[in-house]
Tab-separated table of C-alpha atoms in Angstrom:
chain	number	residue	atom	x	y	z
B	77	MET	CA	12.314	108.923	112.824
B	78	GLU	CA	13.290	109.360	109.181
B	79	LYS	CA	16.871	108.397	108.435
B	80	LYS	CA	19.266	110.940	106.906
B	81	ARG	CA	21.809	109.447	104.530
B	82	ILE	CA	24.962	111.563	104.615
B	83	LEU	CA	27.924	111.321	102.246
B	84	ALA	CA	31.055	112.545	104.037
B	85	ALA	CA	33.958	113.198	101.662
B	86	VAL	CA	37.165	112.537	103.602
B	87	ASP	CA	40.885	112.300	102.855
B	88	GLY	CA	42.430	111.544	106.244
B	89	SER	CA	43.411	115.161	106.934
B	90	PRO	CA	42.589	117.085	110.140
B	91	TRP	CA	39.774	118.733	108.168
B	92	SER	CA	38.211	115.315	107.685
B	93	HIS	CA	38.009	114.958	111.470
B	94	LEU	CA	36.183	118.309	111.568
B	95	VAL	CA	33.722	116.957	108.992
B	96	VAL	CA	32.919	113.894	111.097
B	97	GLN	CA	32.639	115.867	114.345
B	98	TYR	CA	30.319	118.372	112.666
B	99	VAL	CA	28.007	115.607	111.439
B	100	ILE	CA	27.954	114.108	114.938
B	101	ARG	CA	26.931	117.476	116.398
B	102	MET	CA	24.281	118.224	113.799
B	103	VAL	CA	22.515	114.912	113.188
B	104	ASP	CA	20.719	112.806	115.778
B	105	PRO	CA	22.608	109.471	115.998
B	106	GLY	CA	19.367	107.524	115.738
B	107	MET	CA	18.570	109.029	112.342
B	108	LEU	CA	22.080	109.083	110.875
B	109	GLU	CA	23.326	106.853	108.092
B	110	ILE	CA	26.795	107.966	107.043
B	111	VAL	CA	29.125	106.882	104.276
B	112	LEU	CA	32.765	107.842	104.834
B	113	PHE	CA	33.842	108.212	101.220
B	114	HIS	CA	37.418	108.544	100.034
B	115	VAL	CA	38.678	108.824	96.468
B	116	SER	CA	42.170	107.345	96.415
B	117	SER	CA	44.766	108.449	93.913
B	118	PRO	CA	48.061	106.744	93.024
B	119	ILE	CA	49.719	110.148	92.644
B	120	PRO	CA	49.082	113.628	94.089
B	121	GLU	CA	46.279	115.393	92.246
B	122	SER	CA	48.655	118.076	90.966
B	123	PHE	CA	50.805	115.386	89.296
B	124	TRP	CA	48.170	114.095	86.906
B	125	ASP	CA	49.204	116.485	84.129
B	126	LEU	CA	52.806	115.316	84.530
B	127	GLU	CA	52.073	111.602	84.436
B	128	LYS	CA	53.014	111.160	80.759
B	129	SER	CA	56.093	113.364	80.929
B	130	PRO	CA	59.486	111.578	80.664
B	131	ALA	CA	60.702	113.590	83.648
B	132	PHE	CA	57.916	112.076	85.727
B	133	ARG	CA	59.492	108.604	85.579
B	134	GLY	CA	62.293	109.737	87.846
B	135	ARG	CA	59.758	110.532	90.546
B	136	LEU	CA	58.130	107.091	90.658
B	137	ALA	CA	59.830	105.970	93.883
B	138	PRO	CA	58.909	109.103	95.903
B	139	VAL	CA	55.371	108.963	94.501
B	140	ALA	CA	55.007	105.311	95.521
B	141	ALA	CA	56.090	106.257	99.042
B	142	TRP	CA	53.540	109.088	99.026
B	143	GLU	CA	50.765	106.690	97.984
B	144	ALA	CA	51.654	104.230	100.746
B	145	ALA	CA	51.664	107.018	103.348
B	146	GLN	CA	48.312	108.313	102.106
B	147	LYS	CA	46.786	104.843	102.231
B	148	GLN	CA	47.927	104.364	105.823
B	149	ALA	CA	46.674	107.823	106.844
B	150	VAL	CA	43.239	107.097	105.374
B	151	GLU	CA	43.046	103.687	107.065
B	152	ASP	CA	43.965	105.252	110.422
B	153	PHE	CA	41.413	108.008	109.872
B	154	MET	CA	38.602	105.600	108.990
B	155	GLU	CA	39.283	103.599	112.143
B	156	ALA	CA	39.270	106.729	114.325
B	157	ALA	CA	36.185	108.187	112.617
B	158	THR	CA	34.245	104.945	112.985
B	159	ALA	CA	35.146	104.837	116.681
B	160	SER	CA	33.991	108.456	117.154
B	161	LEU	CA	30.658	107.725	115.476
B	162	ARG	CA	30.162	104.596	117.587
B	163	GLN	CA	30.962	106.546	120.763
B	164	ALA	CA	28.390	109.174	119.725
B	165	GLY	CA	25.715	106.479	119.567
B	166	VAL	CA	25.581	105.818	115.831
B	167	PRO	CA	24.891	102.090	115.252
B	168	ASP	CA	27.640	100.149	113.475
B	169	GLU	CA	25.245	99.176	110.688
B	170	SER	CA	24.645	102.884	109.967
B	171	VAL	CA	28.325	103.560	109.213
B	172	ARG	CA	29.908	102.485	105.946
B	173	VAL	CA	33.457	103.038	104.704
B	174	VAL	CA	33.990	103.349	100.951
B	175	VAL	CA	37.432	103.804	99.383
B	176	ARG	CA	37.247	104.141	95.623
B	177	ARG	CA	40.030	104.459	93.097
B	178	ARG	CA	40.135	107.774	91.236
B	179	GLU	CA	38.409	107.461	87.867
B	180	VAL	CA	37.720	110.826	86.211
B	181	GLY	CA	38.827	113.172	88.994
B	182	ILE	CA	38.174	113.595	92.708
B	183	SER	CA	35.361	116.156	92.434
B	184	ARG	CA	33.656	114.356	89.534
B	185	ASP	CA	33.873	111.006	91.283
B	186	LEU	CA	32.361	112.583	94.406
B	187	ALA	CA	29.607	114.234	92.370
B	188	LEU	CA	28.689	110.923	90.728
B	189	GLU	CA	28.411	109.260	94.129
B	190	ALA	CA	26.491	112.226	95.574
B	191	HIS	CA	23.522	111.572	93.302
B	192	GLN	CA	23.060	108.015	94.568
B	193	GLY	CA	20.278	108.793	97.023
B	194	TYR	CA	21.985	110.938	99.660
B	195	ASP	CA	20.272	113.614	101.743
B	196	ALA	CA	23.425	115.734	102.015
B	197	VAL	CA	27.076	115.802	100.966
B	198	VAL	CA	29.643	117.057	103.487
B	199	VAL	CA	33.137	118.278	102.597
B	200	GLY	CA	35.863	120.150	104.438
B	201	ARG	CA	36.935	123.593	103.387
B	202	ARG	CA	40.488	122.272	103.109
B	203	GLY	CA	42.050	118.876	102.631
B	204	VAL	CA	45.439	117.194	102.780
B	205	SER	CA	47.069	120.310	101.341
B	206	ASP	CA	46.202	122.601	104.232
B	207	VAL	CA	47.721	125.597	102.480
B	208	LYS	CA	45.290	125.378	99.595
B	209	ASP	CA	41.766	126.383	100.538
B	210	LEU	CA	39.480	124.079	98.568
B	211	ILE	CA	37.011	126.898	98.032
B	212	LEU	CA	39.612	128.870	96.140
B	213	GLY	CA	40.154	126.398	93.370
B	214	SER	CA	39.620	122.716	93.910
B	215	VAL	CA	37.189	120.089	95.190
B	216	ALA	CA	34.609	122.105	97.136
B	217	THR	CA	34.179	124.858	94.568
B	218	LYS	CA	33.792	122.251	91.804
B	219	LEU	CA	31.189	120.413	93.860
B	220	LEU	CA	29.189	123.641	94.140
B	221	GLY	CA	28.713	123.468	90.392
B	222	ARG	CA	28.270	119.707	90.108
B	223	VAL	CA	26.174	118.727	93.124
B	224	VAL	CA	23.075	120.736	92.260
B	225	GLU	CA	20.210	118.506	93.427
B	226	VAL	CA	21.636	117.504	96.807
B	227	PRO	CA	22.345	119.843	99.748
B	228	LEU	CA	26.083	120.513	100.057
B	229	TRP	CA	27.629	121.224	103.460
B	230	ILE	CA	31.022	122.942	103.436
B	231	VAL	CA	32.524	122.637	106.893
B	232	GLY	CA	34.468	125.607	108.190
B	233	GLU	CA	36.693	126.074	111.189
B	234	ALA	CA	35.678	126.802	114.755
B	235	GLY	CA	32.211	128.039	115.550
B	236	SER	CA	29.518	127.851	118.175
B	237	PRO	CA	28.306	124.263	118.572
B	238	ASP	CA	24.719	125.420	118.380
B	239	GLY	CA	22.831	127.730	116.097
B	240	VAL	CA	21.739	127.921	112.486
B	241	VAL	CA	21.091	131.005	110.337
B	242	VAL	CA	18.639	130.398	107.493
B	243	ALA	CA	18.655	133.061	104.767
B	244	LEU	CA	15.147	133.481	103.371
B	245	ASP	CA	13.232	135.239	100.648
B	246	ALA	CA	9.559	134.755	99.731
B	247	SER	CA	10.174	131.877	97.301
B	248	ASP	CA	9.003	128.275	97.622
B	249	ALA	CA	12.646	127.218	97.273
B	250	ALA	CA	13.480	129.111	100.464
B	251	LEU	CA	10.806	127.195	102.356
B	252	GLN	CA	12.239	123.950	100.994
B	253	ALA	CA	15.504	124.946	102.662
B	254	VAL	CA	13.547	125.488	105.887
B	255	ASN	CA	11.957	122.042	105.558
B	256	PHE	CA	15.374	120.458	105.160
B	257	THR	CA	16.793	122.398	108.113
B	258	ALA	CA	13.789	121.547	110.283
B	259	SER	CA	14.190	117.824	109.655
B	260	LEU	CA	17.662	118.042	111.214
B	261	VAL	CA	17.343	120.624	113.993
B	262	GLY	CA	13.978	119.326	115.231
B	263	PRO	CA	15.402	116.100	116.689
B	264	LYS	CA	18.450	118.012	118.058
B	265	PRO	CA	17.000	121.424	119.026
B	266	ARG	CA	19.250	124.466	118.662
B	267	ARG	CA	18.836	128.181	118.018
B	268	VAL	CA	17.598	129.135	114.559
B	269	LEU	CA	17.718	132.652	113.111
B	270	LEU	CA	15.507	133.280	110.074
B	271	VAL	CA	16.954	136.268	108.248
B	272	HIS	CA	15.927	138.286	105.203
B	273	VAL	CA	18.165	140.967	103.705
B	274	LEU	CA	16.935	144.008	101.777
B	275	ARG	CA	19.625	145.873	99.938
B	276	GLY	CA	19.873	149.647	100.078
B	277	MET	CA	21.258	152.078	97.551
B	278	GLY	CA	24.784	151.528	96.369
B	279	PRO	CA	27.287	154.373	95.833
B	280	GLU	CA	26.383	154.636	92.152
B	281	SER	CA	22.661	154.993	92.872
B	282	ARG	CA	23.327	157.648	95.506
B	283	GLU	CA	25.352	159.648	93.004
B	284	ILE	CA	22.524	159.454	90.464
B	285	LEU	CA	20.002	160.536	93.106
B	286	LYS	CA	22.007	163.714	93.708
B	287	SER	CA	21.143	164.831	90.179
B	288	PHE	CA	17.406	164.777	91.013
B	289	SER	CA	15.596	167.876	92.177
B	290	PRO	CA	15.004	168.131	95.950
B	291	GLU	CA	11.312	167.356	95.428
B	292	ALA	CA	12.102	164.318	93.253
B	293	GLN	CA	14.570	163.088	95.867
B	294	ARG	CA	11.906	163.343	98.591
B	295	ASP	CA	9.381	161.467	96.434
B	296	TRP	CA	11.906	158.764	95.612
B	297	ARG	CA	12.832	158.270	99.270
B	298	LYS	CA	9.165	158.161	100.278
B	299	GLN	CA	8.417	155.513	97.649
B	300	THR	CA	11.469	153.523	98.692
B	301	GLU	CA	10.435	153.574	102.356
B	302	ALA	CA	6.920	152.435	101.428
B	303	GLU	CA	8.295	149.567	99.359
B	304	MET	CA	10.577	148.562	102.228
B	305	GLU	CA	7.581	148.467	104.583
B	306	ARG	CA	5.641	146.281	102.138
B	307	ALA	CA	8.618	143.937	101.774
B	308	VAL	CA	8.969	143.616	105.550
B	309	ALA	CA	5.237	142.909	105.853
B	310	ARG	CA	5.479	140.178	103.204
B	311	MET	CA	8.329	138.562	105.108
B	312	ASP	CA	6.278	138.465	108.320
B	313	ALA	CA	4.044	135.873	106.664
B	314	VAL	CA	7.065	133.938	105.365
B	315	PHE	CA	8.671	133.938	108.810
B	316	GLU	CA	5.448	132.626	110.338
B	317	ARG	CA	5.248	129.771	107.813
B	318	ALA	CA	8.902	128.926	108.371
B	319	SER	CA	8.487	128.984	112.156
B	320	THR	CA	5.481	126.674	111.894
B	321	ILE	CA	7.530	124.215	109.821
B	322	LEU	CA	10.325	124.244	112.414
B	323	GLU	CA	7.886	123.794	115.303
B	324	ALA	CA	6.199	120.876	113.553
B	325	GLU	CA	9.543	119.051	113.542
B	326	GLY	CA	9.974	119.587	117.280
B	327	LEU	CA	11.887	122.871	117.576
B	328	PRO	CA	10.501	124.996	120.448
B	329	ARG	CA	9.274	128.449	119.410
B	330	HIS	CA	11.537	130.189	121.939
B	331	LEU	CA	14.586	128.972	119.979
B	332	ILE	CA	13.364	130.646	116.771
B	333	GLU	CA	14.293	134.255	116.039
B	334	THR	CA	13.483	136.347	112.967
B	335	LYS	CA	15.292	139.351	111.555
B	336	VAL	CA	14.968	141.654	108.546
B	337	ILE	CA	18.145	143.534	107.662
B	338	THR	CA	17.516	146.663	105.600
B	339	GLY	CA	19.850	148.956	103.718
B	340	ALA	CA	22.593	146.375	103.215
B	341	THR	CA	25.124	146.964	100.461
B	342	SER	CA	25.656	143.198	100.095
B	343	ARG	CA	23.238	140.399	100.964
B	344	ALA	CA	26.049	137.893	101.419
B	345	VAL	CA	28.037	140.150	103.753
B	346	ALA	CA	24.928	140.881	105.836
B	347	ILE	CA	24.098	137.172	106.176
B	348	VAL	CA	27.616	136.251	107.284
B	349	GLN	CA	27.776	139.179	109.721
B	350	ALA	CA	24.477	138.065	111.277
B	351	ALA	CA	25.943	134.601	111.840
B	352	ARG	CA	29.123	135.949	113.413
B	353	LEU	CA	27.431	138.527	115.628
B	354	GLY	CA	24.929	135.966	116.893
B	355	GLY	CA	27.485	133.204	117.403
B	356	TYR	CA	25.787	130.844	114.957
B	357	GLU	CA	27.889	128.011	113.563
B	358	THR	CA	25.894	127.151	110.446
B	359	VAL	CA	24.573	129.297	107.582
B	360	VAL	CA	21.900	127.905	105.249
B	361	VAL	CA	21.475	129.482	101.813
B	362	GLY	CA	19.444	128.411	98.795
B	363	ARG	CA	20.489	128.073	95.184
B	364	ARG	CA	17.245	129.450	93.781
B	365	GLY	CA	15.114	132.540	94.246
B	366	LEU	CA	11.789	133.907	93.072
B	367	SER	CA	12.496	133.904	89.343
B	368	ARG	CA	15.073	132.831	86.774
B	369	VAL	CA	16.848	136.144	87.253
B	370	GLU	CA	16.642	135.784	91.019
B	371	GLU	CA	17.821	132.171	90.738
B	372	PHE	CA	20.961	133.406	89.020
B	373	PHE	CA	21.379	136.134	91.620
B	374	MET	CA	20.794	133.804	94.565
B	375	GLY	CA	23.434	131.513	93.097
B	376	ARG	CA	25.835	134.433	93.251
B	377	VAL	CA	24.797	135.154	96.846
B	378	SER	CA	25.286	131.551	97.964
B	379	ASN	CA	28.709	131.374	96.307
B	380	LYS	CA	29.750	134.626	97.961
B	381	VAL	CA	28.536	133.418	101.361
B	382	VAL	CA	30.684	130.302	100.930
B	383	GLN	CA	33.681	132.484	100.094
B	384	LEU	CA	33.156	134.855	103.034
B	385	ALA	CA	32.115	132.459	105.794
B	386	ARG	CA	35.435	130.671	106.212
B	387	ASP	CA	34.894	130.345	109.958
B	388	ARG	CA	31.389	128.925	109.554
B	389	THR	CA	29.812	125.860	107.969
B	390	VAL	CA	27.637	126.691	104.967
B	391	TRP	CA	24.780	124.586	103.647
B	392	VAL	CA	23.875	125.236	100.019
B	393	VAL	CA	20.392	123.770	99.607
B	394	SER	CA	18.619	123.221	96.294
């Protein structure tokens, strides 16, 4: 069984416990190698711009107390997380704790470590500052831009303990995402939904169509329906290839479902809705599409899925 080397970014917060529990659920203990990685900082991240200010000197005592409390919280967390992994059956030699002093910034330090031979990087949607959603302006959103060659898992809140939605198009990159997913769900079988979304006309297009003659409108709709049918037919072959990949890794065919969603106004919204309606915990999206233009667009889709799926865990796979 091929080992999966996982980098779990933790800070001792309740969200860090969610990160560890999610990894335990998703990865077979016999194939897991996990590094619990913490970037320590002598001052709160928001204080770095104030460090050289004269007014900052008056805060040194409270900041020192904060650092001591943070250090203790991280030590307690690492002990509890290691115990949880051991209880789940992960061998002691497969668990490593790394606490590294902040060098250039938390997200940059994480990104540098992420490219040291890991199969995935896992972060919580929030951290020590529970009020501030990381996706809205800090570590996780920065990692989306910096960790581009390694799959990034952004752990959300509650969800079904089983089930993965994989968003697909007809690109090779999409099948790479399937390969990665298969290598994890095969050893720990769970439901997988393969979904493809075809967008319909937006409000602006519908307004333009009204200016066409009735005959031109009928022709346009007929051509659109024909193109939709061809697109669905193309995806049948993609779904079959993806299902074969999943089966080859040990996932029974009865756990695999396929779905084409047509007429959606937003691909990202449709993908997230499919996950919620089906009770799936994890959503897998790719960074790249069929072409350079599609690659840019798929990047927008994956970012929007991350923003929308706050109650789900999102994998962004290169």
